[in-house]
CSV table of C-alpha atoms in Angstrom, one decimal:
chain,number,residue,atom,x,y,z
K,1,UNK,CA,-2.0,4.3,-19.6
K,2,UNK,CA,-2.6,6.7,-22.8
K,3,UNK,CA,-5.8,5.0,-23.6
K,4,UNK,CA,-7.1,5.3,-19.7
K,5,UNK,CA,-6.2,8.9,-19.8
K,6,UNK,CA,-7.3,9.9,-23.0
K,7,UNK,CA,-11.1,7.8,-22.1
K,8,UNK,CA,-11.2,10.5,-19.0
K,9,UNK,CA,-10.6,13.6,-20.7
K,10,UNK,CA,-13.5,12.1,-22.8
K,11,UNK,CA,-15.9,12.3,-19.9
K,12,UNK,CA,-15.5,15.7,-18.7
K,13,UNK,CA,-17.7,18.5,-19.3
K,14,UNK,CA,-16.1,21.5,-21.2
K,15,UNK,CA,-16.4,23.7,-18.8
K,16,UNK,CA,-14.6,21.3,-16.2
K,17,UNK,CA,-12.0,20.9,-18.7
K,18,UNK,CA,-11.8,24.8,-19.3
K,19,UNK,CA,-11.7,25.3,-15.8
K,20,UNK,CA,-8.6,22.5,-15.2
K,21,UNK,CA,-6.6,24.1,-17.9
K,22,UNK,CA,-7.3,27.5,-16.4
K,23,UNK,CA,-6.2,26.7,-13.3
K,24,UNK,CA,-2.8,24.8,-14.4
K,25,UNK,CA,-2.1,28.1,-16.5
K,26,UNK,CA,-2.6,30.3,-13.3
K,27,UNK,CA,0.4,27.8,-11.9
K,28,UNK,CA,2.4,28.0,-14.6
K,29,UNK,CA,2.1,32.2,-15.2
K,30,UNK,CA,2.6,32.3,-11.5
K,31,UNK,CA,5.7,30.3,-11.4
K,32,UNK,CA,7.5,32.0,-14.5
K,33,UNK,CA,6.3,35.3,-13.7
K,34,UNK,CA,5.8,36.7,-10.6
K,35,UNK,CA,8.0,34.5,-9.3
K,36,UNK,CA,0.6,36.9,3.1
K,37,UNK,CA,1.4,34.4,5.4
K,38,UNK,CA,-0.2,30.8,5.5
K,39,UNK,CA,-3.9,30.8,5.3
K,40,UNK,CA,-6.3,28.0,4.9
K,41,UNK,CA,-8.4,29.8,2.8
K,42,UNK,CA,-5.5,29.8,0.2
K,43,UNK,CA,-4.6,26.5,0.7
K,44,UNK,CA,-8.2,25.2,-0.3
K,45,UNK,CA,-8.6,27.5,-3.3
K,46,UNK,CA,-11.1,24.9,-5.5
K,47,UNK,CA,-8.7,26.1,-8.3
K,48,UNK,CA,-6.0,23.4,-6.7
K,49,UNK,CA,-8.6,20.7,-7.4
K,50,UNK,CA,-8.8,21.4,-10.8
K,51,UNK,CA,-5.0,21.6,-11.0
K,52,UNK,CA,-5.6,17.8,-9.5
K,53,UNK,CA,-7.9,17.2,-11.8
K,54,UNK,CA,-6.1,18.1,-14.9
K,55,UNK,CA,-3.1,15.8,-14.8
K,56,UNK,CA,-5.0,13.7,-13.0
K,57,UNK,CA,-2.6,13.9,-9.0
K,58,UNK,CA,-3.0,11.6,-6.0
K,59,UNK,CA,-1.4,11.5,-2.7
K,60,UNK,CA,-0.7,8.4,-1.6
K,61,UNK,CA,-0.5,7.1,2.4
K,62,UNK,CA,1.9,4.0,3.4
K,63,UNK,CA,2.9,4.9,6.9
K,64,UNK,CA,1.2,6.6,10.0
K,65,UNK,CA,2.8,10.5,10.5
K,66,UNK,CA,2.8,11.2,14.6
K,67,UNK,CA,1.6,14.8,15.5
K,68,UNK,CA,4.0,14.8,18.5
K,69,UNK,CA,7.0,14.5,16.2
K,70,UNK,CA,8.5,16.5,13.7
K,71,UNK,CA,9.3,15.6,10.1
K,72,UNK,CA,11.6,16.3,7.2
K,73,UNK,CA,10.1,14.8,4.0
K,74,UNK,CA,11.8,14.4,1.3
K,75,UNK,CA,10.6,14.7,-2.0
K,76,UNK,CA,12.2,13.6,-6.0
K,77,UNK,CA,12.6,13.7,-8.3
K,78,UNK,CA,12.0,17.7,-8.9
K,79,UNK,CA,10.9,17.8,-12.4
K,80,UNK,CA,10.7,21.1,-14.4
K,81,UNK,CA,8.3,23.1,-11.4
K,82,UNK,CA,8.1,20.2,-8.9
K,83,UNK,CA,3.9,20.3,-9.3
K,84,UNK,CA,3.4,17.5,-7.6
K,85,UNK,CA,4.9,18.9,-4.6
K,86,UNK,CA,3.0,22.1,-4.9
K,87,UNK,CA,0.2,20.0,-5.8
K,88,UNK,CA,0.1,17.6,-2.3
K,89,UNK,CA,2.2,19.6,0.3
K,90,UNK,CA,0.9,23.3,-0.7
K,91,UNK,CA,-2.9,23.0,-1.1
K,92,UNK,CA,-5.3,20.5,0.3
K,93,UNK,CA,-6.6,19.3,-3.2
K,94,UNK,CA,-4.8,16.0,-2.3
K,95,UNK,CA,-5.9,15.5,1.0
K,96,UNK,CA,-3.0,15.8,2.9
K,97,UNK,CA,-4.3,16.5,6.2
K,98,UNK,CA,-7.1,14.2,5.7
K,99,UNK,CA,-4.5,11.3,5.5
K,100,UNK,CA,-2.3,12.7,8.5
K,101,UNK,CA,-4.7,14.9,11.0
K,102,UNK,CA,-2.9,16.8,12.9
K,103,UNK,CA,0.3,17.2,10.6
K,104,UNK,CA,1.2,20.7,9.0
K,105,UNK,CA,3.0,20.3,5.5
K,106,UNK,CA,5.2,23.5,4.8
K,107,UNK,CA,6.7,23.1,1.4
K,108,UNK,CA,10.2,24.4,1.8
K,109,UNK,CA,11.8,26.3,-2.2
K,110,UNK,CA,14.2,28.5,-2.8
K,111,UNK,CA,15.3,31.4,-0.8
K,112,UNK,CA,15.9,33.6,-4.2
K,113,UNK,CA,12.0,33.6,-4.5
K,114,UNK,CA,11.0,35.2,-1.2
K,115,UNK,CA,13.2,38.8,-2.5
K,116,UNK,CA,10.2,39.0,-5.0
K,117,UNK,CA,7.3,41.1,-4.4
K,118,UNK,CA,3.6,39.8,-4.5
K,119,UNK,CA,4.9,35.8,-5.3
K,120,UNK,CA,6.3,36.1,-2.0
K,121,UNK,CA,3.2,36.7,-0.1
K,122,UNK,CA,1.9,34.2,-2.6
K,123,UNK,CA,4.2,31.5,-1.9
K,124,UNK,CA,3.5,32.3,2.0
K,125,UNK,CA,0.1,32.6,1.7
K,126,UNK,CA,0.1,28.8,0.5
K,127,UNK,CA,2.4,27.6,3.6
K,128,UNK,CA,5.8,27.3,1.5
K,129,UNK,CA,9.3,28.8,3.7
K,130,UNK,CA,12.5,29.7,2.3
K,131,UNK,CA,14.7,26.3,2.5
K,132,UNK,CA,17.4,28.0,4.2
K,133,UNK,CA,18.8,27.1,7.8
K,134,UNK,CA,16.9,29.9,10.3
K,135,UNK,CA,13.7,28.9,7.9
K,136,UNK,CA,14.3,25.2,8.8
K,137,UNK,CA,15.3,25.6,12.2
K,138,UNK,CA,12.1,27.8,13.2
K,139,UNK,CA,10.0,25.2,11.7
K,140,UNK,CA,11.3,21.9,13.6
K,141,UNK,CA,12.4,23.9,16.7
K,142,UNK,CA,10.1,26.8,17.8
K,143,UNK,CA,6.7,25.9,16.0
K,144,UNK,CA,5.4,23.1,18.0
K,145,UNK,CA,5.2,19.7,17.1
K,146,UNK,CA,3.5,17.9,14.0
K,147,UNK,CA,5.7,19.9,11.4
K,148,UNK,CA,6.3,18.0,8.0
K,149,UNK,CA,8.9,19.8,6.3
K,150,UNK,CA,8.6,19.2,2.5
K,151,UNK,CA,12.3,19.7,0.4
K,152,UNK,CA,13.1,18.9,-3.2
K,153,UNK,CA,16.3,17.5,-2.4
K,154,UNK,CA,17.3,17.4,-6.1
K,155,UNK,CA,17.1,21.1,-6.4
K,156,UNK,CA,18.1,23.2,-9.5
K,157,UNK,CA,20.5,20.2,-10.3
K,158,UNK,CA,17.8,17.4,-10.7
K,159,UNK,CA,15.5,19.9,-12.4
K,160,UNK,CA,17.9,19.6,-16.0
K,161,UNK,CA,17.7,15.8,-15.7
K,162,UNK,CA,14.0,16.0,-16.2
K,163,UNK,CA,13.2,13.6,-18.9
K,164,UNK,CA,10.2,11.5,-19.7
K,165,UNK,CA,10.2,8.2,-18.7
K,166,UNK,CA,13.6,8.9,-16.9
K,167,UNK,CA,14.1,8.2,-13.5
K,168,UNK,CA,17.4,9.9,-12.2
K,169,UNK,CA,17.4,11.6,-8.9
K,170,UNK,CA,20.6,13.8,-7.5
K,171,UNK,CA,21.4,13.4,-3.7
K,172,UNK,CA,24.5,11.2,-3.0
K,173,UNK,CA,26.4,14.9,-2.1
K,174,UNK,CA,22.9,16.2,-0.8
K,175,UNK,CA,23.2,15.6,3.0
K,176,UNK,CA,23.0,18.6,4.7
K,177,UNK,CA,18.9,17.5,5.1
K,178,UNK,CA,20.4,14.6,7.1
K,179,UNK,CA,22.4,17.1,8.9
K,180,UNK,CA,19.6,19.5,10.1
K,181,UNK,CA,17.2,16.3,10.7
K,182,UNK,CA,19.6,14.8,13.5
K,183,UNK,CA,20.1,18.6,14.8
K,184,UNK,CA,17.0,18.8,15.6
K,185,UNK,CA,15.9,15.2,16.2
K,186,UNK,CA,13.3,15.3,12.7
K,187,UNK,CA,12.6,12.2,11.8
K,188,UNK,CA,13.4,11.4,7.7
K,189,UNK,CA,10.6,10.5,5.4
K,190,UNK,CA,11.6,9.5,1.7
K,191,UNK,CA,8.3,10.8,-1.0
K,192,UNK,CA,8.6,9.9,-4.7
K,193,UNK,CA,6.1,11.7,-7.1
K,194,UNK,CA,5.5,9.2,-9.8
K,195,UNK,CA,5.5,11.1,-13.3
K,196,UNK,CA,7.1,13.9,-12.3
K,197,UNK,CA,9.0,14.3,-15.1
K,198,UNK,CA,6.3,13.2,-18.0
K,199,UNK,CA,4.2,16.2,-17.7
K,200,UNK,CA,6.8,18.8,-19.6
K,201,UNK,CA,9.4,17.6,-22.6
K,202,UNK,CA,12.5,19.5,-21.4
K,203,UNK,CA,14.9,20.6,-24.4
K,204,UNK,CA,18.8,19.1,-23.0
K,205,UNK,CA,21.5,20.6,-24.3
K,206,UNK,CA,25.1,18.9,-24.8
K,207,UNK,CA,27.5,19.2,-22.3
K,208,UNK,CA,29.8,22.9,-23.3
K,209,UNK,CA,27.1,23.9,-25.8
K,210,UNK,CA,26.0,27.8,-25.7
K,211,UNK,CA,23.1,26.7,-24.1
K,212,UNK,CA,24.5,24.3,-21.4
K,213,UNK,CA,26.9,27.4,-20.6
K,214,UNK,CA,24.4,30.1,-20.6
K,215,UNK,CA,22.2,27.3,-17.9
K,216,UNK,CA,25.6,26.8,-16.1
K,217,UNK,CA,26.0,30.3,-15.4
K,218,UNK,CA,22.4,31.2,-14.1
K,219,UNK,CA,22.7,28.8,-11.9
K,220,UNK,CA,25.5,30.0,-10.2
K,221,UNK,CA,24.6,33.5,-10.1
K,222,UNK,CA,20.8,32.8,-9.2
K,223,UNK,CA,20.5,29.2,-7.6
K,224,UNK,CA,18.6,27.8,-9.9
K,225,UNK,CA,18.6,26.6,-13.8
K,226,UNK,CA,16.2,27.7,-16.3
K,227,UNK,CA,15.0,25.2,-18.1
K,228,UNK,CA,14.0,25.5,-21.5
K,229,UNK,CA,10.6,23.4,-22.3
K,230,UNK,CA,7.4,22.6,-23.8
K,231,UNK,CA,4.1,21.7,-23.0
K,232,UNK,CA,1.0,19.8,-24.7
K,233,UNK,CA,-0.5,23.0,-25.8
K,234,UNK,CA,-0.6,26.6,-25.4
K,235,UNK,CA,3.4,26.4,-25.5
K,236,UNK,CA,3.3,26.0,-21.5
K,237,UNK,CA,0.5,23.7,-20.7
K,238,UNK,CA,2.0,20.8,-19.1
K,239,UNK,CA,0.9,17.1,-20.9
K,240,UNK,CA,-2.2,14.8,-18.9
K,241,UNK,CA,0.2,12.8,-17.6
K,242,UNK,CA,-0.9,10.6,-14.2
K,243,UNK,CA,1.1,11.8,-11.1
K,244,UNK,CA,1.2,10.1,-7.7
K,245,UNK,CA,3.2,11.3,-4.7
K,246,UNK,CA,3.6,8.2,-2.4
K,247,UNK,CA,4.9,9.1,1.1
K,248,UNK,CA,7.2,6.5,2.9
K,249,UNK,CA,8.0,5.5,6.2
K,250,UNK,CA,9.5,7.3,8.6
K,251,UNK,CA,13.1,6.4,9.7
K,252,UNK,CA,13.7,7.5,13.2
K,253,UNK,CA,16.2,10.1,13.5
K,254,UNK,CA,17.9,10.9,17.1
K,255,UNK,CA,18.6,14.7,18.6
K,256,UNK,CA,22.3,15.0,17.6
K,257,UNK,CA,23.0,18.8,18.4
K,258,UNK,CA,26.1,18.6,17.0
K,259,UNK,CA,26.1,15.1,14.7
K,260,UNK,CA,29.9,13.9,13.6
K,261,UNK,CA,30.1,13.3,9.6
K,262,UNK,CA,29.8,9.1,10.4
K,263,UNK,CA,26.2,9.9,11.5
K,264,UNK,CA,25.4,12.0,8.7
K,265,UNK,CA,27.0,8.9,6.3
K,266,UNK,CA,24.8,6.5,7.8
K,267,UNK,CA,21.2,8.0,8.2
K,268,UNK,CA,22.4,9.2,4.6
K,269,UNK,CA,22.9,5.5,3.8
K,270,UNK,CA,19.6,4.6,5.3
K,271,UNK,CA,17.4,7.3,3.8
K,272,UNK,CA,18.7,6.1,-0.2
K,273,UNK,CA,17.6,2.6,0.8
K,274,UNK,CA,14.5,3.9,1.9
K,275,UNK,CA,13.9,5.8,-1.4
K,276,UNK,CA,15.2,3.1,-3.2
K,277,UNK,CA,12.4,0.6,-1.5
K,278,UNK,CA,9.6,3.1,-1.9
K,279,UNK,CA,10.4,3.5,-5.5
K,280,UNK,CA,10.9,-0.2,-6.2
K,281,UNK,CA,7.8,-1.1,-3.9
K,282,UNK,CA,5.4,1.5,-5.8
K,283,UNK,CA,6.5,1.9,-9.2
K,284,UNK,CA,4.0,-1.0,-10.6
K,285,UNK,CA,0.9,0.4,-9.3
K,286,UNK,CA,1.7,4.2,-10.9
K,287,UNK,CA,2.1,2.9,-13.9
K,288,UNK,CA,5.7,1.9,-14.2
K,289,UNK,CA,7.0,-1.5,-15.8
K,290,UNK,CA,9.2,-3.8,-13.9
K,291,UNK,CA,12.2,-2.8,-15.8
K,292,UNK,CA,12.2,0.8,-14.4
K,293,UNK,CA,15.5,1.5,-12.2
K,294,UNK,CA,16.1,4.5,-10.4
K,295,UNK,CA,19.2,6.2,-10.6
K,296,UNK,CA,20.9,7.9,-8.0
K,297,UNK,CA,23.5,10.0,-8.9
């Protein structure tokens, strides 16, 4: 895989490569620093290819999406920024609506982002909501049909068990997705993003260290964990690390307005089997060995 990756950064021009590393650098300042409503011309900035380019990224198809129907896709393992979300659901440098005509991804991050000024209208401009109840309920209710709701179910939580080569995700208490899907009648798609967590090396501290306290705590009080890590160069700049975001199959998912807690337990149940398919059923072709499990904790 090294030797595959390092023969195609051999190939390219050094402009092409200048321009891939500025582009991923945009991302990254973007993300840690500044923290307009949807518009295609965002969306297919060529700037997003060359993000593509750089890793390299690839979206991967399994399973027709109907337009009449709405979706909640969810997507793990988060990673330090979750670029291969961005990457597929956010832009159209992975085809998305090539492979599903007449679906609308709308990458759904944290609330906490949309109270600062300019990355909001960013973050809009690119088709990301607020993953927050009205935000999910105007998307699979009062916008039409063909919705794809993208969330990171893992959230801050999953973000600090980003490790390379580790494949752990957290959602065995995350099921208020489930919840809002039979709500509204959204059908439940499982997505894994195949070296996710390969393209940063996160620095983990020990359980009750300084540092695990001082991450504890800024999660509480802001929603999310900061994580501390490093990149292949330039500090930041993430490694050239493969990653492919495979989308499942749908499991159907009935209109429940008001869904009892067994419900949510089994399409719960149903979904992890689902991931734990996808993952199992995929992981050879992106470059994973037999041996690799994934861990749901």
């Amino acid at each position: 895989m090294t030797g595959k990756v390092e023969g195609m950064k051999q190939k390219k021009t050094k402009l092409k490569d200048f321009l891939e590393n500025i582009s991923v650098l945009q991302w990254i300042l973007t993300f840690l620093l500044l923290g307009g409503r949807r518009t295609a011309f965002v969306r297919n900035w060529k700037m997003w290819k060359h993000v593509r380019d750089y890793f390299p990224m690839k979206l991967v198809k399994t399973a027709e999406l109907n337009p009449n129907k709405n979706y909640i896709l969810g997507c793990h393992p988060h990673g330090v920024m979750s670029m291969g979300a961005f990457t597929s659901f956010s832009t159209e440098a992975c085809g998305f609506m090539d492979l599903f005509p007449g679906v609308r991804s709308c990458l759904c991050i944290l609330s906490g982002i949309f109270k600062v000024p300019l990355y909001r209208e960013y973050a809009m401009a690119t088709g990301c909501y607020p993953v927050s109840k009205p935000s999910l309920e105007h998307l699979l209710s009062k916008s039409g049909k063909g919705n794809a709701v993208v969330i990171v179910i893992g959230g801050a939580a999953e973000s600090l068990l980003s490790l390379p080569g580790v494949n752990t995700v957290y959602m065995k208490q995350r099921k208020g997705f489930v919840r809002v899907a039979l709500e509204f009648g959204a059908d439940l798609v499982p997505v894994y993003s195949y070296g996710e967590n390969n393209i940063f090396r996160q620095v983990i501290f020990t359980e009750d260290s300084l540092g695990w306290r001082l991450q504890q705590l800024f999660k509480k009080l802001m929603g999310f964990a900061p994580c501390l890590f490093v990149g292949e160069c330039w500090f930041w700049m993430p490694y050239h690390c493969p990653v492919t975001t495979v989308v499942g199959s749908p499991i159907p998912v009935p209109k429940r307005p008001s869904p009892t807690q067994e419900e949510v337990d089994h399409y719960h149940g149903l979904y992890m089997e689902a991931l734990a398919k996808l993952f199992h059923g995929h992981k050879a072709s992106c470059g994973l060995s037999d041996s690799h499990e994934l861990r749901i904790i």
